[in-house]
Amino acid sequence: MGGHAQPQHRVSGASAQPVFAGILCAIDTREAGFTAVEQAAALARPSGHLTLLEVTSYRSEGEYRSPAIGPAEATHVLDRASGIAQEAGVPFSTEVDPASPPQRVILDWSVGYDLLALGAPANTWLRGLFVASVGDTALGSLVTPLLVARPAPAGRRFPDRILVASDCLEGSDGLVELAGELARAYGASVILLHATGHEPHVRRDGVEEKARRLQEQAHSLQRSVGDASEVRSKRGHAHDVIIETAKSLGASLVLVGSRRLDGLRAVGSVSRRVAHEAHCSVLLVPPETPRR
């Protein structure tokens, strides 16, 4: 495996720096991968760096093994992805890794980057990342935010309207802070959403604590982006509320926290369902992500 870039963390939304200074974008032959490149390039502007990783892997082991993505096709994919990054004016580098399995290779590469970007799954590829086999002990813990990229809704640009889903638990303040940073950096509006009504065994003081935290988070966003922020609280199952609200409001990006992250095997059920079923791009943020 080639040497990894060592991006410098940190950026203020008010500066000319991106929120994610170093982004790894894993691509294959699917069209969704090129959407990931476009959105990763948008987040890397104006002065971040984008690494385009193509994992060619092998179909089988043995003397006569052949790559799942052949040399000619691999070249075509990288050329197209490079053209997207170049047109966006983002510094980039390309890497090809023939190792297997792809999920382990990608997770290994993601260490040290500020963001991992992947195209949304059309079938099983990303699902394989989320639900890796129990025997795949090589999977390490992913502490890198993950962008699951989909085309922006018609008439919208990425990321012009951000929906941030807060469960109002400990650690959610950082997620809201990140949404504010993204909104400032890319001129976006922010909707702060909290789902209520399906929380069994929650004590009254717990409900009051969540209400207090939601109010504080709303004030934080107001200070950060002013009238470009709003707050909504809806009853229902969290994943349904998030998906339906994002679609009805035409959000181009949903931010959701992922708890108990162990590789991509134990992404919480809410974040996993949102990532799979949302109609727009989803940014999964592990609790370990440092705020800078």
PDB file of C-alpha atoms in Angstrom:
ATOM      1  CA  MET A   1       0.000   0.000   0.000  1.00  0.00           C
ATOM      2  CA  GLY A   2       1.319   3.420  -0.908  1.00  0.00           C
ATOM      3  CA  GLY A   3       2.189   6.089   1.602  1.00  0.00           C
ATOM      4  CA  HIS A   4      -0.764   7.901   3.132  1.00  0.00           C
ATOM      5  CA  ALA A   5      -1.230  11.638   3.070  1.00  0.00           C
ATOM      6  CA  GLN A   6      -1.008  13.260   6.464  1.00  0.00           C
ATOM      7  CA  PRO A   7      -3.618  16.034   6.377  1.00  0.00           C
ATOM      8  CA  GLN A   8      -3.461  18.835   8.893  1.00  0.00           C
ATOM      9  CA  HIS A   9      -6.615  18.978  10.995  1.00  0.00           C
ATOM     10  CA  ARG A  10      -8.461  22.158  11.355  1.00  0.00           C
ATOM     11  CA  VAL A  11     -10.297  24.782   9.715  1.00  0.00           C
ATOM     12  CA  SER A  12     -12.515  27.548  10.776  1.00  0.00           C
ATOM     13  CA  GLY A  13     -15.589  28.159   8.691  1.00  0.00           C
ATOM     14  CA  ALA A  14     -14.697  31.840   8.612  1.00  0.00           C
ATOM     15  CA  SER A  15     -11.314  31.142   7.082  1.00  0.00           C
ATOM     16  CA  ALA A  16     -10.325  30.127   3.580  1.00  0.00           C
ATOM     17  CA  GLN A  17      -9.725  26.595   4.791  1.00  0.00           C
ATOM     18  CA  PRO A  18     -12.117  23.666   4.338  1.00  0.00           C
ATOM     19  CA  VAL A  19     -13.703  21.873   7.260  1.00  0.00           C
ATOM     20  CA  PHE A  20     -12.200  18.601   5.990  1.00  0.00           C
ATOM     21  CA  ALA A  21      -8.640  19.323   4.914  1.00  0.00           C
ATOM     22  CA  GLY A  22      -7.736  15.781   3.852  1.00  0.00           C
ATOM     23  CA  ILE A  23     -10.343  13.595   2.157  1.00  0.00           C
ATOM     24  CA  LEU A  24     -10.020   9.995   0.988  1.00  0.00           C
ATOM     25  CA  CYS A  25     -12.466   9.084  -1.776  1.00  0.00           C
ATOM     26  CA  ALA A  26     -12.742   5.380  -2.591  1.00  0.00           C
ATOM     27  CA  ILE A  27     -13.984   4.744  -6.124  1.00  0.00           C
ATOM     28  CA  ASP A  28     -14.868   1.801  -8.317  1.00  0.00           C
ATOM     29  CA  THR A  29     -16.696   1.473 -11.633  1.00  0.00           C
ATOM     30  CA  ARG A  30     -20.098   2.569 -10.307  1.00  0.00           C
ATOM     31  CA  GLU A  31     -21.537   5.966 -11.204  1.00  0.00           C
ATOM     32  CA  ALA A  32     -22.139   6.658  -7.517  1.00  0.00           C
ATOM     33  CA  GLY A  33     -18.391   6.764  -6.998  1.00  0.00           C
ATOM     34  CA  PHE A  34     -18.084   9.755  -9.305  1.00  0.00           C
ATOM     35  CA  THR A  35     -20.799  11.531  -7.336  1.00  0.00           C
ATOM     36  CA  ALA A  36     -18.627  10.926  -4.274  1.00  0.00           C
ATOM     37  CA  VAL A  37     -15.668  12.510  -6.073  1.00  0.00           C
ATOM     38  CA  GLU A  38     -17.723  15.579  -6.982  1.00  0.00           C
ATOM     39  CA  GLN A  39     -18.958  16.065  -3.437  1.00  0.00           C
ATOM     40  CA  ALA A  40     -15.597  15.312  -1.855  1.00  0.00           C
ATOM     41  CA  ALA A  41     -14.061  17.928  -4.150  1.00  0.00           C
ATOM     42  CA  ALA A  42     -16.734  20.428  -3.094  1.00  0.00           C
ATOM     43  CA  LEU A  43     -15.893  19.822   0.565  1.00  0.00           C
ATOM     44  CA  ALA A  44     -12.153  19.996  -0.088  1.00  0.00           C
ATOM     45  CA  ARG A  45     -12.332  23.449  -1.651  1.00  0.00           C
ATOM     46  CA  PRO A  46     -10.616  25.802  -1.516  1.00  0.00           C
ATOM     47  CA  SER A  47      -7.372  24.431  -0.152  1.00  0.00           C
ATOM     48  CA  GLY A  48      -7.923  20.852   0.967  1.00  0.00           C
ATOM     49  CA  HIS A  49      -6.457  17.739  -0.606  1.00  0.00           C
ATOM     50  CA  LEU A  50      -8.312  14.843  -2.194  1.00  0.00           C
ATOM     51  CA  THR A  51      -6.885  11.326  -2.453  1.00  0.00           C
ATOM     52  CA  LEU A  52      -8.594   9.130  -5.055  1.00  0.00           C
ATOM     53  CA  LEU A  53      -8.274   5.471  -4.067  1.00  0.00           C
ATOM     54  CA  GLU A  54      -9.171   2.620  -6.403  1.00  0.00           C
ATOM     55  CA  VAL A  55      -9.166  -0.830  -4.820  1.00  0.00           C
ATOM     56  CA  THR A  56      -8.925  -3.281  -7.698  1.00  0.00           C
ATOM     57  CA  SER A  57      -8.761  -6.397  -5.452  1.00  0.00           C
ATOM     58  CA  TYR A  58      -8.673  -9.950  -6.750  1.00  0.00           C
ATOM     59  CA  ARG A  59     -11.555 -12.206  -7.742  1.00  0.00           C
ATOM     60  CA  SER A  60      -9.777 -15.273  -6.387  1.00  0.00           C
ATOM     61  CA  GLU A  61      -6.516 -16.400  -4.881  1.00  0.00           C
ATOM     62  CA  GLY A  62      -3.921 -18.596  -6.557  1.00  0.00           C
ATOM     63  CA  GLU A  63      -1.514 -18.526  -9.450  1.00  0.00           C
ATOM     64  CA  TYR A  64      -4.111 -17.434 -12.016  1.00  0.00           C
ATOM     65  CA  ARG A  65      -5.889 -14.781  -9.986  1.00  0.00           C
ATOM     66  CA  SER A  66      -7.041 -11.668 -11.835  1.00  0.00           C
ATOM     67  CA  PRO A  67      -8.086  -8.225 -10.553  1.00  0.00           C
ATOM     68  CA  ALA A  68     -11.795  -7.491 -10.165  1.00  0.00           C
ATOM     69  CA  ILE A  69     -11.120  -4.240 -12.025  1.00  0.00           C
ATOM     70  CA  GLY A  70      -8.769  -4.751 -14.968  1.00  0.00           C
ATOM     71  CA  PRO A  71      -5.924  -2.341 -15.848  1.00  0.00           C
ATOM     72  CA  ALA A  72      -7.706  -0.632 -18.750  1.00  0.00           C
ATOM     73  CA  GLU A  73     -10.905  -0.113 -16.773  1.00  0.00           C
ATOM     74  CA  ALA A  74      -8.949   1.044 -13.732  1.00  0.00           C
ATOM     75  CA  THR A  75      -7.165   3.646 -15.837  1.00  0.00           C
ATOM     76  CA  HIS A  76     -10.448   4.880 -17.287  1.00  0.00           C
ATOM     77  CA  VAL A  77     -12.009   5.200 -13.815  1.00  0.00           C
ATOM     78  CA  LEU A  78      -9.047   7.098 -12.380  1.00  0.00           C
ATOM     79  CA  ASP A  79      -8.831   9.382 -15.415  1.00  0.00           C
ATOM     80  CA  ARG A  80     -12.488  10.321 -15.087  1.00  0.00           C
ATOM     81  CA  ALA A  81     -12.234  10.868 -11.329  1.00  0.00           C
ATOM     82  CA  SER A  82      -9.072  12.919 -11.787  1.00  0.00           C
ATOM     83  CA  GLY A  83     -10.831  15.069 -14.369  1.00  0.00           C
ATOM     84  CA  ILE A  84     -13.589  15.856 -11.859  1.00  0.00           C
ATOM     85  CA  ALA A  85     -11.079  16.895  -9.191  1.00  0.00           C
ATOM     86  CA  GLN A  86      -9.046  18.908 -11.689  1.00  0.00           C
ATOM     87  CA  GLU A  87     -12.119  20.746 -12.970  1.00  0.00           C
ATOM     88  CA  ALA A  88     -13.032  21.579  -9.385  1.00  0.00           C
ATOM     89  CA  GLY A  89      -9.578  23.052  -8.874  1.00  0.00           C
ATOM     90  CA  VAL A  90      -8.771  20.787  -5.939  1.00  0.00           C
ATOM     91  CA  PRO A  91      -5.269  19.371  -5.375  1.00  0.00           C
ATOM     92  CA  PHE A  92      -5.446  15.591  -5.603  1.00  0.00           C
ATOM     93  CA  SER A  93      -3.414  12.412  -5.830  1.00  0.00           C
ATOM     94  CA  THR A  94      -4.331   8.925  -7.026  1.00  0.00           C
ATOM     95  CA  GLU A  95      -3.667   5.527  -5.488  1.00  0.00           C
ATOM     96  CA  VAL A  96      -4.380   1.972  -6.683  1.00  0.00           C
ATOM     97  CA  ASP A  97      -4.417  -0.910  -4.209  1.00  0.00           C
ATOM     98  CA  PRO A  98      -4.923  -4.509  -5.389  1.00  0.00           C
ATOM     99  CA  ALA A  99      -5.411  -5.969  -1.912  1.00  0.00           C
ATOM    100  CA  SER A 100      -8.536  -7.715  -0.594  1.00  0.00           C
ATOM    101  CA  PRO A 101     -11.117  -7.513   0.834  1.00  0.00           C
ATOM    102  CA  PRO A 102     -12.082  -3.998  -0.268  1.00  0.00           C
ATOM    103  CA  GLN A 103     -13.715  -3.053   3.053  1.00  0.00           C
ATOM    104  CA  ARG A 104     -10.579  -3.787   5.049  1.00  0.00           C
ATOM    105  CA  VAL A 105      -8.360  -2.018   2.524  1.00  0.00           C
ATOM    106  CA  ILE A 106     -10.519   1.105   2.507  1.00  0.00           C
ATOM    107  CA  LEU A 107     -10.740   1.255   6.283  1.00  0.00           C
ATOM    108  CA  ASP A 108      -6.980   0.832   6.577  1.00  0.00           C
ATOM    109  CA  TRP A 109      -6.423   3.684   4.147  1.00  0.00           C
ATOM    110  CA  SER A 110      -8.919   5.955   5.893  1.00  0.00           C
ATOM    111  CA  VAL A 111      -6.786   6.239   9.028  1.00  0.00           C
ATOM    112  CA  GLY A 112      -5.276   9.717   9.205  1.00  0.00           C
ATOM    113  CA  TYR A 113      -7.804  11.391   6.923  1.00  0.00           C
ATOM    114  CA  ASP A 114     -10.445  13.902   7.979  1.00  0.00           C
ATOM    115  CA  LEU A 115     -13.157  12.302   5.853  1.00  0.00           C
ATOM    116  CA  LEU A 116     -13.830   9.095   3.922  1.00  0.00           C
ATOM    117  CA  ALA A 117     -16.169   9.513   0.922  1.00  0.00           C
ATOM    118  CA  LEU A 118     -17.966   6.640  -0.810  1.00  0.00           C
ATOM    119  CA  GLY A 119     -20.733   6.412  -3.373  1.00  0.00           C
ATOM    120  CA  ALA A 120     -24.084   5.290  -1.974  1.00  0.00           C
ATOM    121  CA  PRO A 121     -24.785   1.588  -2.450  1.00  0.00           C
ATOM    122  CA  ALA A 122     -26.829   0.444  -5.409  1.00  0.00           C
ATOM    123  CA  ASN A 123     -26.652  -3.120  -4.128  1.00  0.00           C
ATOM    124  CA  THR A 124     -24.129  -4.837  -1.884  1.00  0.00           C
ATOM    125  CA  TRP A 125     -20.789  -3.040  -1.964  1.00  0.00           C
ATOM    126  CA  LEU A 126     -21.335  -0.436   0.737  1.00  0.00           C
ATOM    127  CA  ARG A 127     -23.617  -2.849   2.554  1.00  0.00           C
ATOM    128  CA  GLY A 128     -20.582  -5.085   2.810  1.00  0.00           C
ATOM    129  CA  LEU A 129     -18.775  -2.250   4.552  1.00  0.00           C
ATOM    130  CA  PHE A 130     -21.591  -1.766   7.035  1.00  0.00           C
ATOM    131  CA  VAL A 131     -22.160  -5.443   7.718  1.00  0.00           C
ATOM    132  CA  ALA A 132     -18.800  -7.125   7.413  1.00  0.00           C
ATOM    133  CA  SER A 133     -18.543 -10.830   8.145  1.00  0.00           C
ATOM    134  CA  VAL A 134     -17.836 -11.815  11.725  1.00  0.00           C
ATOM    135  CA  GLY A 135     -14.694 -13.601  10.597  1.00  0.00           C
ATOM    136  CA  ASP A 136     -13.252 -10.450   9.075  1.00  0.00           C
ATOM    137  CA  THR A 137     -11.045  -9.723  12.060  1.00  0.00           C
ATOM    138  CA  ALA A 138      -8.852  -7.386  10.031  1.00  0.00           C
ATOM    139  CA  LEU A 139     -11.497  -4.672  10.256  1.00  0.00           C
ATOM    140  CA  GLY A 140     -10.274  -2.029  12.673  1.00  0.00           C
ATOM    141  CA  SER A 141     -12.246   0.712  14.341  1.00  0.00           C
ATOM    142  CA  LEU A 142     -13.168   3.526  12.021  1.00  0.00           C
ATOM    143  CA  VAL A 143     -12.919   6.910  13.684  1.00  0.00           C
ATOM    144  CA  THR A 144     -13.129   8.856  10.429  1.00  0.00           C
ATOM    145  CA  PRO A 145     -16.345  10.629   9.416  1.00  0.00           C
ATOM    146  CA  LEU A 146     -17.963   8.878   6.454  1.00  0.00           C
ATOM    147  CA  LEU A 147     -19.742  10.595   3.555  1.00  0.00           C
ATOM    148  CA  VAL A 148     -22.245   8.364   1.736  1.00  0.00           C
ATOM    149  CA  ALA A 149     -22.715  10.342  -1.467  1.00  0.00           C
ATOM    150  CA  ARG A 150     -25.870  10.694  -3.567  1.00  0.00           C
ATOM    151  CA  PRO A 151     -26.778  13.310  -6.200  1.00  0.00           C
ATOM    152  CA  ALA A 152     -28.277  16.469  -4.724  1.00  0.00           C
ATOM    153  CA  PRO A 153     -32.049  16.897  -5.159  1.00  0.00           C
ATOM    154  CA  ALA A 154     -33.119  18.604  -8.391  1.00  0.00           C
ATOM    155  CA  GLY A 155     -32.429  22.313  -8.336  1.00  0.00           C
ATOM    156  CA  ARG A 156     -30.084  22.121  -5.354  1.00  0.00           C
ATOM    157  CA  ARG A 157     -26.338  22.162  -5.021  1.00  0.00           C
ATOM    158  CA  PHE A 158     -24.224  20.239  -2.532  1.00  0.00           C
ATOM    159  CA  PRO A 159     -24.173  21.089   0.387  1.00  0.00           C
ATOM    160  CA  ASP A 160     -26.603  24.036   0.257  1.00  0.00           C
ATOM    161  CA  ARG A 161     -29.177  22.706   2.745  1.00  0.00           C
ATOM    162  CA  ILE A 162     -27.976  20.648   5.713  1.00  0.00           C
ATOM    163  CA  LEU A 163     -30.172  18.640   8.042  1.00  0.00           C
ATOM    164  CA  VAL A 164     -28.450  17.772  11.318  1.00  0.00           C
ATOM    165  CA  ALA A 165     -30.165  15.081  13.374  1.00  0.00           C
ATOM    166  CA  SER A 166     -29.504  15.513  17.082  1.00  0.00           C
ATOM    167  CA  ASP A 167     -30.517  12.919  19.666  1.00  0.00           C
ATOM    168  CA  CYS A 168     -29.682  15.527  22.337  1.00  0.00           C
ATOM    169  CA  LEU A 169     -27.469  13.036  24.134  1.00  0.00           C
ATOM    170  CA  GLU A 170     -23.926  13.583  25.316  1.00  0.00           C
ATOM    171  CA  GLY A 171     -21.709  14.119  22.291  1.00  0.00           C
ATOM    172  CA  SER A 172     -24.414  15.585  20.062  1.00  0.00           C
ATOM    173  CA  ASP A 173     -23.153  19.129  20.650  1.00  0.00           C
ATOM    174  CA  GLY A 174     -20.115  18.356  18.506  1.00  0.00           C
ATOM    175  CA  LEU A 175     -22.327  17.171  15.655  1.00  0.00           C
ATOM    176  CA  VAL A 176     -24.301  20.409  15.728  1.00  0.00           C
ATOM    177  CA  GLU A 177     -21.078  22.394  15.888  1.00  0.00           C
ATOM    178  CA  LEU A 178     -19.842  20.587  12.778  1.00  0.00           C
ATOM    179  CA  ALA A 179     -23.078  21.419  10.952  1.00  0.00           C
ATOM    180  CA  GLY A 180     -22.533  25.082  11.786  1.00  0.00           C
ATOM    181  CA  GLU A 181     -18.964  24.949  10.510  1.00  0.00           C
ATOM    182  CA  LEU A 182     -20.086  23.395   7.240  1.00  0.00           C
ATOM    183  CA  ALA A 183     -22.856  25.965   6.847  1.00  0.00           C
ATOM    184  CA  ARG A 184     -20.451  28.866   7.341  1.00  0.00           C
ATOM    185  CA  ALA A 185     -17.794  27.400   5.093  1.00  0.00           C
ATOM    186  CA  TYR A 186     -20.094  26.586   2.170  1.00  0.00           C
ATOM    187  CA  GLY A 187     -22.893  29.126   2.489  1.00  0.00           C
ATOM    188  CA  ALA A 188     -25.508  26.567   3.514  1.00  0.00           C
ATOM    189  CA  SER A 189     -28.630  26.725   5.630  1.00  0.00           C
ATOM    190  CA  VAL A 190     -29.089  24.325   8.569  1.00  0.00           C
ATOM    191  CA  ILE A 191     -32.135  22.540   9.942  1.00  0.00           C
ATOM    192  CA  LEU A 192     -31.659  21.125  13.436  1.00  0.00           C
ATOM    193  CA  LEU A 193     -33.958  18.128  13.871  1.00  0.00           C
ATOM    194  CA  HIS A 194     -34.842  16.111  16.962  1.00  0.00           C
ATOM    195  CA  ALA A 195     -37.138  13.077  16.834  1.00  0.00           C
ATOM    196  CA  THR A 196     -39.309  12.394  19.893  1.00  0.00           C
ATOM    197  CA  GLY A 197     -42.035   9.990  20.923  1.00  0.00           C
ATOM    198  CA  HIS A 198     -40.418   6.550  20.663  1.00  0.00           C
ATOM    199  CA  GLU A 199     -38.014   6.567  23.591  1.00  0.00           C
ATOM    200  CA  PRO A 200     -39.074   3.854  26.057  1.00  0.00           C
ATOM    201  CA  HIS A 201     -38.075   4.041  29.705  1.00  0.00           C
ATOM    202  CA  VAL A 202     -36.884   7.650  29.513  1.00  0.00           C
ATOM    203  CA  ARG A 203     -37.354   9.410  32.853  1.00  0.00           C
ATOM    204  CA  ARG A 204     -38.959  12.813  33.036  1.00  0.00           C
ATOM    205  CA  ASP A 205     -35.675  14.450  34.012  1.00  0.00           C
ATOM    206  CA  GLY A 206     -34.100  12.839  30.956  1.00  0.00           C
ATOM    207  CA  VAL A 207     -36.749  14.371  28.698  1.00  0.00           C
ATOM    208  CA  GLU A 208     -36.213  17.767  30.315  1.00  0.00           C
ATOM    209  CA  GLU A 209     -32.447  17.447  29.870  1.00  0.00           C
ATOM    210  CA  LYS A 210     -32.916  16.719  26.170  1.00  0.00           C
ATOM    211  CA  ALA A 211     -35.205  19.722  25.779  1.00  0.00           C
ATOM    212  CA  ARG A 212     -32.646  21.923  27.487  1.00  0.00           C
ATOM    213  CA  ARG A 213     -29.847  20.629  25.280  1.00  0.00           C
ATOM    214  CA  LEU A 214     -31.900  21.100  22.109  1.00  0.00           C
ATOM    215  CA  GLN A 215     -32.534  24.710  23.079  1.00  0.00           C
ATOM    216  CA  GLU A 216     -28.829  25.267  23.715  1.00  0.00           C
ATOM    217  CA  GLN A 217     -27.940  23.696  20.373  1.00  0.00           C
ATOM    218  CA  ALA A 218     -30.492  25.909  18.622  1.00  0.00           C
ATOM    219  CA  HIS A 219     -28.939  28.982  20.234  1.00  0.00           C
ATOM    220  CA  SER A 220     -25.481  27.793  19.193  1.00  0.00           C
ATOM    221  CA  LEU A 221     -26.581  27.483  15.567  1.00  0.00           C
ATOM    222  CA  GLN A 222     -28.271  30.876  15.711  1.00  0.00           C
ATOM    223  CA  ARG A 223     -25.023  32.453  16.881  1.00  0.00           C
ATOM    224  CA  SER A 224     -23.102  30.560  14.218  1.00  0.00           C
ATOM    225  CA  VAL A 225     -25.216  31.038  11.098  1.00  0.00           C
ATOM    226  CA  GLY A 226     -27.996  33.431  12.149  1.00  0.00           C
ATOM    227  CA  ASP A 227     -31.227  33.285  10.183  1.00  0.00           C
ATOM    228  CA  ALA A 228     -29.828  30.477   8.028  1.00  0.00           C
ATOM    229  CA  SER A 229     -30.792  28.041  10.805  1.00  0.00           C
ATOM    230  CA  GLU A 230     -34.078  26.618  12.038  1.00  0.00           C
ATOM    231  CA  VAL A 231     -35.165  23.987  14.566  1.00  0.00           C
ATOM    232  CA  ARG A 232     -37.732  21.230  14.173  1.00  0.00           C
ATOM    233  CA  SER A 233     -38.918  18.601  16.628  1.00  0.00           C
ATOM    234  CA  LYS A 234     -41.078  15.749  15.325  1.00  0.00           C
ATOM    235  CA  ARG A 235     -42.640  12.662  16.827  1.00  0.00           C
ATOM    236  CA  GLY A 236     -41.826   9.283  15.365  1.00  0.00           C
ATOM    237  CA  HIS A 237     -39.110   6.709  14.939  1.00  0.00           C
ATOM    238  CA  ALA A 238     -35.824   8.561  14.506  1.00  0.00           C
ATOM    239  CA  HIS A 239     -34.788   7.029  11.178  1.00  0.00           C
ATOM    240  CA  ASP A 240     -38.213   7.617   9.614  1.00  0.00           C
ATOM    241  CA  VAL A 241     -38.363  11.196  10.862  1.00  0.00           C
ATOM    242  CA  ILE A 242     -34.867  11.976   9.580  1.00  0.00           C
ATOM    243  CA  ILE A 243     -35.405  10.423   6.144  1.00  0.00           C
ATOM    244  CA  GLU A 244     -38.850  11.966   5.605  1.00  0.00           C
ATOM    245  CA  THR A 245     -37.832  15.420   6.819  1.00  0.00           C
ATOM    246  CA  ALA A 246     -34.707  15.485   4.671  1.00  0.00           C
ATOM    247  CA  LYS A 247     -36.757  14.559   1.609  1.00  0.00           C
ATOM    248  CA  SER A 248     -39.590  17.017   2.264  1.00  0.00           C
ATOM    249  CA  LEU A 249     -37.192  19.915   2.842  1.00  0.00           C
ATOM    250  CA  GLY A 250     -34.956  19.081  -0.096  1.00  0.00           C
ATOM    251  CA  ALA A 251     -31.833  18.680   2.023  1.00  0.00           C
ATOM    252  CA  SER A 252     -28.668  17.886   0.094  1.00  0.00           C
ATOM    253  CA  LEU A 253     -26.801  16.579   3.158  1.00  0.00           C
ATOM    254  CA  VAL A 254     -27.849  14.860   6.381  1.00  0.00           C
ATOM    255  CA  LEU A 255     -25.518  14.792   9.385  1.00  0.00           C
ATOM    256  CA  VAL A 256     -26.101  11.981  11.857  1.00  0.00           C
ATOM    257  CA  GLY A 257     -23.992  10.608  14.684  1.00  0.00           C
ATOM    258  CA  SER A 258     -22.979   6.952  14.748  1.00  0.00           C
ATOM    259  CA  ARG A 259     -22.462   5.406  18.166  1.00  0.00           C
ATOM    260  CA  ARG A 260     -20.614   2.272  19.250  1.00  0.00           C
ATOM    261  CA  LEU A 261     -18.692   2.346  15.976  1.00  0.00           C
ATOM    262  CA  ASP A 262     -16.485  -0.737  15.499  1.00  0.00           C
ATOM    263  CA  GLY A 263     -15.231  -0.680  11.965  1.00  0.00           C
ATOM    264  CA  LEU A 264     -18.482  -0.347  10.049  1.00  0.00           C
ATOM    265  CA  ARG A 265     -19.993  -3.449  11.616  1.00  0.00           C
ATOM    266  CA  ALA A 266     -21.740  -1.841  14.538  1.00  0.00           C
ATOM    267  CA  VAL A 267     -23.054   1.393  13.078  1.00  0.00           C
ATOM    268  CA  GLY A 268     -26.151   2.155  15.133  1.00  0.00           C
ATOM    269  CA  SER A 269     -29.390   1.076  13.528  1.00  0.00           C
ATOM    270  CA  VAL A 270     -30.610   4.654  13.052  1.00  0.00           C
ATOM    271  CA  SER A 271     -27.497   5.849  11.273  1.00  0.00           C
ATOM    272  CA  ARG A 272     -27.276   2.678   9.194  1.00  0.00           C
ATOM    273  CA  ARG A 273     -30.875   2.971   7.999  1.00  0.00           C
ATOM    274  CA  VAL A 274     -30.505   6.660   7.258  1.00  0.00           C
ATOM    275  CA  ALA A 275     -27.330   6.004   5.281  1.00  0.00           C
ATOM    276  CA  HIS A 276     -29.043   3.302   3.228  1.00  0.00           C
ATOM    277  CA  GLU A 277     -32.467   4.860   2.749  1.00  0.00           C
ATOM    278  CA  ALA A 278     -31.997   8.646   2.567  1.00  0.00           C
ATOM    279  CA  HIS A 279     -32.623  10.374  -0.739  1.00  0.00           C
ATOM    280  CA  CYS A 280     -29.569  12.597  -0.379  1.00  0.00           C
ATOM    281  CA  SER A 281     -26.003  12.342   0.863  1.00  0.00           C
ATOM    282  CA  VAL A 282     -25.410  11.351   4.478  1.00  0.00           C
ATOM    283  CA  LEU A 283     -22.448  12.236   6.658  1.00  0.00           C
ATOM    284  CA  LEU A 284     -21.924   9.746   9.502  1.00  0.00           C
ATOM    285  CA  VAL A 285     -19.888  11.206  12.346  1.00  0.00           C
ATOM    286  CA  PRO A 286     -18.384   8.875  14.972  1.00  0.00           C
ATOM    287  CA  PRO A 287     -18.282  10.170  18.544  1.00  0.00           C
ATOM    288  CA  GLU A 288     -14.504   9.915  18.571  1.00  0.00           C
ATOM    289  CA  THR A 289     -14.211  12.655  15.926  1.00  0.00           C
ATOM    290  CA  PRO A 290     -12.290  15.531  17.524  1.00  0.00           C
ATOM    291  CA  ARG A 291     -13.705  19.045  17.219  1.00  0.00           C
ATOM    292  CA  ARG A 292     -10.910  21.328  16.228  1.00  0.00           C
TER     293      ARG A 292
END
